[in-house]
Tab-separated table of C-alpha atoms in Angstrom:
chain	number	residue	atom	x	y	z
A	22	UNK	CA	12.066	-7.876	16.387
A	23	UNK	CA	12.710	-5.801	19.318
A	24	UNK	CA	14.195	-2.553	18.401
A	25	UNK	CA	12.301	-2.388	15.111
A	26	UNK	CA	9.305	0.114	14.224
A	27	UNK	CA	7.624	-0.734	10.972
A	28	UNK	CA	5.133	1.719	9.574
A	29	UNK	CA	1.796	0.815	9.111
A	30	UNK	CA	0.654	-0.511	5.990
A	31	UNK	CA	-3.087	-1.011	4.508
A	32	UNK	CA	-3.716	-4.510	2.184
A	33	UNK	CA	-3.261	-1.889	-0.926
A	34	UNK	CA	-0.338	-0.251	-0.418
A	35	UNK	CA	1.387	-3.646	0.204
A	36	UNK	CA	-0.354	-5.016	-3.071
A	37	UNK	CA	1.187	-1.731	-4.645
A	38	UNK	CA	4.519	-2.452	-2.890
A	39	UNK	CA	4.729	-5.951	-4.429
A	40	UNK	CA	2.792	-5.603	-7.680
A	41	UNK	CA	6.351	-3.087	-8.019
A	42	UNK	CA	8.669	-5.842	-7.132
A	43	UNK	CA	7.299	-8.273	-9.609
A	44	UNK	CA	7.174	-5.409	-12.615
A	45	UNK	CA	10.560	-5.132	-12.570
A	46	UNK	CA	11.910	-8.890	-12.071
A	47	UNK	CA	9.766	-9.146	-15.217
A	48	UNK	CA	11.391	-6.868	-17.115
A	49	UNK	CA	12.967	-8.155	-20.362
A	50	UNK	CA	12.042	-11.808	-19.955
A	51	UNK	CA	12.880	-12.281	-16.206
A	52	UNK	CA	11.993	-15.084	-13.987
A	53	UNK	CA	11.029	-14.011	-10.002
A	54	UNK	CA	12.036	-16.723	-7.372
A	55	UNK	CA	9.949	-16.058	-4.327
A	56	UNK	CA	11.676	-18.527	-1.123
A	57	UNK	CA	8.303	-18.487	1.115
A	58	UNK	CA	7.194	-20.015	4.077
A	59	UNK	CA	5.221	-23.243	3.174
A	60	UNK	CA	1.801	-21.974	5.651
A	61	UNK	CA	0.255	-18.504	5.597
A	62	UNK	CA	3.440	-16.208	3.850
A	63	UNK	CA	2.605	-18.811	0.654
A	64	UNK	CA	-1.026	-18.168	1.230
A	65	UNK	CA	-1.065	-14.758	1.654
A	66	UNK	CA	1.306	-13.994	-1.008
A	67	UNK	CA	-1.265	-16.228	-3.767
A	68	UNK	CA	-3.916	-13.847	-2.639
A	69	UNK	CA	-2.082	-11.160	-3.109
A	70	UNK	CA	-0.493	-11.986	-6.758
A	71	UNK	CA	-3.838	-13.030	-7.517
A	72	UNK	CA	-5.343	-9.828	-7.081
A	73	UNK	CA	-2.967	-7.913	-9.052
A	74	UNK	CA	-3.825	-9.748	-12.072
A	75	UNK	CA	-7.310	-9.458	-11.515
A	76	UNK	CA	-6.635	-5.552	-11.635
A	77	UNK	CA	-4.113	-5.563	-14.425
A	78	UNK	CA	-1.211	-4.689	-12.017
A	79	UNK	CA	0.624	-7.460	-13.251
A	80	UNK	CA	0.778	-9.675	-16.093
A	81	UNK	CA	-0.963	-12.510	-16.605
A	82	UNK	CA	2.119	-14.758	-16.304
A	83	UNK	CA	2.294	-18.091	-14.884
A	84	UNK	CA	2.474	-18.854	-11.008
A	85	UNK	CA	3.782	-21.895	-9.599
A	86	UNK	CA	3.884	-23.037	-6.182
A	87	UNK	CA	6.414	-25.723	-5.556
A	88	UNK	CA	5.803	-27.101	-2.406
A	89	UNK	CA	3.908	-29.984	-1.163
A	90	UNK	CA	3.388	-28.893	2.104
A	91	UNK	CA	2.366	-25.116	1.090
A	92	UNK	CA	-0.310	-27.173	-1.655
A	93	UNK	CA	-1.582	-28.742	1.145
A	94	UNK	CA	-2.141	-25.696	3.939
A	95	UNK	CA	-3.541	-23.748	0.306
A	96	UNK	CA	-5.877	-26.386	0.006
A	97	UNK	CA	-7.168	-25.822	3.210
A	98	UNK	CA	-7.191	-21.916	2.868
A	99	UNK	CA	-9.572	-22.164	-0.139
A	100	UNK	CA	-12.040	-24.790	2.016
A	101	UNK	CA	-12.179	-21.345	4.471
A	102	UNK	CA	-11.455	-18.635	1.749
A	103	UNK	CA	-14.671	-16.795	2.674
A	104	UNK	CA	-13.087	-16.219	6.164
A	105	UNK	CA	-10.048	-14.871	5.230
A	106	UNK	CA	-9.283	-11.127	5.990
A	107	UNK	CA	-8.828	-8.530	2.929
A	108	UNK	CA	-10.311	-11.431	0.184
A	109	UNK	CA	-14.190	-10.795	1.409
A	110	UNK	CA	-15.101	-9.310	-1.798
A	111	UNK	CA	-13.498	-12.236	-4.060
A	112	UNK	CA	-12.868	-15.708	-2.194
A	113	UNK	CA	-12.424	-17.140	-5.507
A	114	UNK	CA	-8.497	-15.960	-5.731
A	115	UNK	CA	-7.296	-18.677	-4.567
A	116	UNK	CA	-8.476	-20.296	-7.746
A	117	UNK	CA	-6.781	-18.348	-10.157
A	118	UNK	CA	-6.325	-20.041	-13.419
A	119	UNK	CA	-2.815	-18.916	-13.742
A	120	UNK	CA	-1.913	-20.863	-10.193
A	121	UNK	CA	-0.022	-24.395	-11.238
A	122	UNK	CA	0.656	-26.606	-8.216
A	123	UNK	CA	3.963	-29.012	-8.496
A	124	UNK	CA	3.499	-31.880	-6.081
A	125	UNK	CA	5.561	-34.050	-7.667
A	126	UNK	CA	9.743	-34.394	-7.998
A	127	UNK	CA	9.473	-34.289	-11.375
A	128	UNK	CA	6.900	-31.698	-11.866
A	129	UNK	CA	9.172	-29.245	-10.116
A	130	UNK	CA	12.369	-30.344	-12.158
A	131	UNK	CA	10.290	-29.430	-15.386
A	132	UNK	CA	10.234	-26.137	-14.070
A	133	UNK	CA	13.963	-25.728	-15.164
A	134	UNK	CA	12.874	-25.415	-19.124
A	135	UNK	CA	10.563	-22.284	-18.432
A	136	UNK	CA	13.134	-18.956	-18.982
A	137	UNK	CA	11.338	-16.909	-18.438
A	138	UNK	CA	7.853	-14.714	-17.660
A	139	UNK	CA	7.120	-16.927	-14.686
A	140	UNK	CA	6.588	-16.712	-10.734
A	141	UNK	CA	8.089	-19.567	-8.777
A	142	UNK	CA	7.237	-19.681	-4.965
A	143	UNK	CA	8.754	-22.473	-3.272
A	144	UNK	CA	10.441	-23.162	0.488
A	145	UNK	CA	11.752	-23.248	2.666
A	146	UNK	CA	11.532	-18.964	3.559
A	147	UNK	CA	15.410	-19.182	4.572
A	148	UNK	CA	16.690	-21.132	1.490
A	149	UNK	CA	18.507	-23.569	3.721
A	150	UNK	CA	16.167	-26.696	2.334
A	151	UNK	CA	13.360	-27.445	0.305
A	152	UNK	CA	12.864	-27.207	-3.337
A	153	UNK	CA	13.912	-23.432	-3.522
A	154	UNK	CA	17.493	-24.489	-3.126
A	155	UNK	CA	16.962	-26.696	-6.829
A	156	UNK	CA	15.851	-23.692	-8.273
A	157	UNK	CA	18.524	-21.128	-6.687
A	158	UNK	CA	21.155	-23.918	-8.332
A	159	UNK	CA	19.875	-23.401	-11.381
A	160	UNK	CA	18.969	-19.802	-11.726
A	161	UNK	CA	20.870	-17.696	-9.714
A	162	UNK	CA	23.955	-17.386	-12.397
A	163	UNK	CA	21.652	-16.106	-14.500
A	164	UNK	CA	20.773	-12.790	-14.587
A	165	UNK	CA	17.533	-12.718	-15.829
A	166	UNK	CA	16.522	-14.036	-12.500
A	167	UNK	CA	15.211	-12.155	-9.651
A	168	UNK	CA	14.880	-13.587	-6.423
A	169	UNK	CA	12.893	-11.945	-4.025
A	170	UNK	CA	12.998	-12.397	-0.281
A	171	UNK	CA	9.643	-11.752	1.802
A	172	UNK	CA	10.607	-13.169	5.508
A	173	UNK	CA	13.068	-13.025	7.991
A	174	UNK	CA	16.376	-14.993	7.232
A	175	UNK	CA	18.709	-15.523	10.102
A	176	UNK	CA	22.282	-15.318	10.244
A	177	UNK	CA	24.250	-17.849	8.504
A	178	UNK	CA	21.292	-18.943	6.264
A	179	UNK	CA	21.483	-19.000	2.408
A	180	UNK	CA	18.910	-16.343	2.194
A	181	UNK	CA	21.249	-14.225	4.387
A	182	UNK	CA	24.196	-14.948	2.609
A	183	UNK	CA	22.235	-13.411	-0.643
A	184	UNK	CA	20.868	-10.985	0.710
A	185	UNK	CA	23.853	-9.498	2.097
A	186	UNK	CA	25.649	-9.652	-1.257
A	187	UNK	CA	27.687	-13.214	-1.466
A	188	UNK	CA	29.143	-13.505	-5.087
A	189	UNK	CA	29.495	-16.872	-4.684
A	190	UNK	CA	27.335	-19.798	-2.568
A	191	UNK	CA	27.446	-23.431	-2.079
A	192	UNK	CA	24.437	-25.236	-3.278
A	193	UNK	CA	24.339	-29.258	-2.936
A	194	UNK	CA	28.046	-29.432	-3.189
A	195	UNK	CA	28.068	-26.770	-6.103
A	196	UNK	CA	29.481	-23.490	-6.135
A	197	UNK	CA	27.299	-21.255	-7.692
A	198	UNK	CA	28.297	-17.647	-9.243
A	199	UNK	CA	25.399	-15.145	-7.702
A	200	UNK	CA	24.592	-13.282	-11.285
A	201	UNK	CA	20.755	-12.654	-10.264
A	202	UNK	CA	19.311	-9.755	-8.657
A	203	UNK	CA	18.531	-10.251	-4.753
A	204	UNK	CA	15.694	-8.116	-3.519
A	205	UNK	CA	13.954	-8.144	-0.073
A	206	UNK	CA	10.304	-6.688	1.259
A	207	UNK	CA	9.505	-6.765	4.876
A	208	UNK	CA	6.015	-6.246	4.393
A	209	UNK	CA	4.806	-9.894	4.870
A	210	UNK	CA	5.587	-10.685	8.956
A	211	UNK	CA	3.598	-12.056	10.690
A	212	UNK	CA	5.210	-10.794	13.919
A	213	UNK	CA	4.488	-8.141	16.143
A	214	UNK	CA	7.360	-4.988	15.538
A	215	UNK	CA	9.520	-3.525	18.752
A	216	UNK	CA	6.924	-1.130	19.705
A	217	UNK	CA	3.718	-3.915	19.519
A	218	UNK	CA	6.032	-6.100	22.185
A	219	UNK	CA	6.336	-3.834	23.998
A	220	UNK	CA	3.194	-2.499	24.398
A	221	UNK	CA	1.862	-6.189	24.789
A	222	UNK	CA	4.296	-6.569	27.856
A	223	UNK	CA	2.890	-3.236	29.693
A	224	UNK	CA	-0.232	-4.129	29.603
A	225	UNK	CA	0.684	-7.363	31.610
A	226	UNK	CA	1.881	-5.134	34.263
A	227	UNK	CA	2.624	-5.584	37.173
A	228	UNK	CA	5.509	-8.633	36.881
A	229	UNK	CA	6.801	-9.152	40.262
A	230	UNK	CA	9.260	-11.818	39.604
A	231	UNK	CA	10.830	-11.655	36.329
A	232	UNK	CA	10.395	-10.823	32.601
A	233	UNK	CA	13.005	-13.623	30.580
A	234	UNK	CA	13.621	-12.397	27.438
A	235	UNK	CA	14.446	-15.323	24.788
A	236	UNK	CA	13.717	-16.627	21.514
A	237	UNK	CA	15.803	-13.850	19.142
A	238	UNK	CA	19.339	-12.422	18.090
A	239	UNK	CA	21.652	-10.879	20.700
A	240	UNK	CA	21.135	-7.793	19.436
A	241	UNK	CA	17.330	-7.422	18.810
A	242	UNK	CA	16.896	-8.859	22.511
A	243	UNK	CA	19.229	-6.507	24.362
A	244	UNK	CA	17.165	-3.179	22.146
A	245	UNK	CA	13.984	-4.987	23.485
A	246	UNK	CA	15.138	-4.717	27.303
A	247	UNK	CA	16.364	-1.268	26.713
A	248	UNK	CA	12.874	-0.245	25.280
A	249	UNK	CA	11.117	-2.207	28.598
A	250	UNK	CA	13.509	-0.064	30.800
A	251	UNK	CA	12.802	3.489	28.942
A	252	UNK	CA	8.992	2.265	29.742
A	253	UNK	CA	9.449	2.242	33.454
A	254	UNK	CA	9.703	-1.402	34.190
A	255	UNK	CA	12.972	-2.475	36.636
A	256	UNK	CA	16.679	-3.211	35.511
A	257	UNK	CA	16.536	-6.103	38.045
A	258	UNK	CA	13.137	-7.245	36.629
A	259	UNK	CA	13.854	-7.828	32.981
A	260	UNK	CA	16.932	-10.792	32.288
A	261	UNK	CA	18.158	-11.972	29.100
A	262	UNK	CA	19.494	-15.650	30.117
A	263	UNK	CA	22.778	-16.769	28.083
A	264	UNK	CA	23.238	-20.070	26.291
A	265	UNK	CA	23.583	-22.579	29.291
A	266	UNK	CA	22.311	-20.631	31.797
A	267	UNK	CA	20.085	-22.471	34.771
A	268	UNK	CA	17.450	-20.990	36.034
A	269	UNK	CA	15.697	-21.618	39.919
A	270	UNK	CA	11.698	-20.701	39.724
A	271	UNK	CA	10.508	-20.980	43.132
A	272	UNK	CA	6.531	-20.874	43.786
A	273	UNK	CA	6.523	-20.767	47.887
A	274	UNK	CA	8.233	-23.142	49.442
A	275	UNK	CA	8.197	-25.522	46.501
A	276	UNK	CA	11.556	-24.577	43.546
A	277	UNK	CA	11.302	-26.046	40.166
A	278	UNK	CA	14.815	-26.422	38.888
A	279	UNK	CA	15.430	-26.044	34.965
A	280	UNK	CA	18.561	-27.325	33.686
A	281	UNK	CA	19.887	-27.627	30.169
């Protein structure tokens, strides 16, 4: 995320933000496919969607999550819903009577005869496995469908592909025609913007060795360096290593040698 500055957002204005998004996939009998993360972004989205109906916001619609694995980490949030942040005045959300879990295979192929007025969260966040790729095959040529992206998809990933405006994707050996409306939100991360890494690195201060910047795109690493420069620290200091690279860490006398 370096080179990225996201505004600030309170719990309500991202409600508002999303209560918005699922208005208007519901328009005129639409479906909203919602590829999430199977622990916390399924969580917090629940909460969230919850909320809204409890205000009215939304409709009263059903809300599947299809995901064993996010059923499981849910189950878990609602043993510790009284700890969660932003829910302190109703734990009970998570037990919204609109909320239908799909453990099974064949509950989440019976999912293909609802049409439409429905929520269907499901993984993986990137589209590239999980049960989200069933429904994508059988929803996006329609255009009823909405599918709504709330994470970070990297380059190359079906999620991607969609979101930067494929006409045409390969599903399980199908081609499918891209007929439904792709819409994104980056108001769900659970990472820390440009500006919050770097002000977690300056307050580590002084680095008398070496800063190694990793774990990110090309680009977004490279604007991260540049913003550790502008803030004083030494061209020499902060290294982004390439693929293969090898790297000698030396602690006194003693070298530790890293090879790939």
């Amino acid at each position: 995320y370096g080179g990225i500055s996201r505004a600030p957002l309170s719990p309500e204005e991202r409600r508002s933000i999303l209560a918005r998004h699922v208005n208007q996939a519901l328009q005129n009998d639409g479906m909203l496919l919602i590829p999430a993360f199977a622990v916390e972004r399924s969580q917090e989205l629940l909460v969230d969607l919850s909320l809204l109906q409890s205000k009215q916001l939304i409709p009263q619609m059903p809300i599947f999550l299809d995901s064993p694995m996010a059923i499981r980490a849910t189950e878990v949030y609602q043993d510790h819903a009284r700890d969660l942040e932003d829910v302190n005045d109703d734990p009970d959300l998570l037990d919204n009577p609109n909320f239908y879990f799909t453990q099974t295979a064949d509950e989440s192929k019976s999912l293909n005869r609802i049409h439409s007025g429905a929520i269907i969260l499901a993984a993986s966040g990137m589209c590239d496995a999980g049960r989200i790729r069933h429904h994508l095959r059988n929803r996006l040529w329609r255009p009823e469908t909405t599918v709504l992206i709330v994470g970070y998809q990297e380059q190359g990933s079906l999620g991607s592909l969609l979101l930067n405006g494929r006409k045409e994707v390969k599903i399980q050996g199908q081609i499918i025609k891209v007929n439904a409306k792709i819409s994104s939100i980056d108001i769900y991360s659970g990472h820390a913007d440009g500006n919050d890494l770097v002000e977690w690195i300056t307050a580590r201060l002084p680095i008398k060795r070496g800063l190694f910047l990793t774990h990110g795109e090309k680009s977004k690493t490279l604007a991260l360096r540049e913003a550790l420069l502008e803030s004083g620290l030494p061209d020499k200091l902060v290294r982004v290593p390439s693929l293969d690279d090898t790297i000698e860490l030396r602690l006194d006398k003693k070298a530790l040698k890293l090879k790939k």
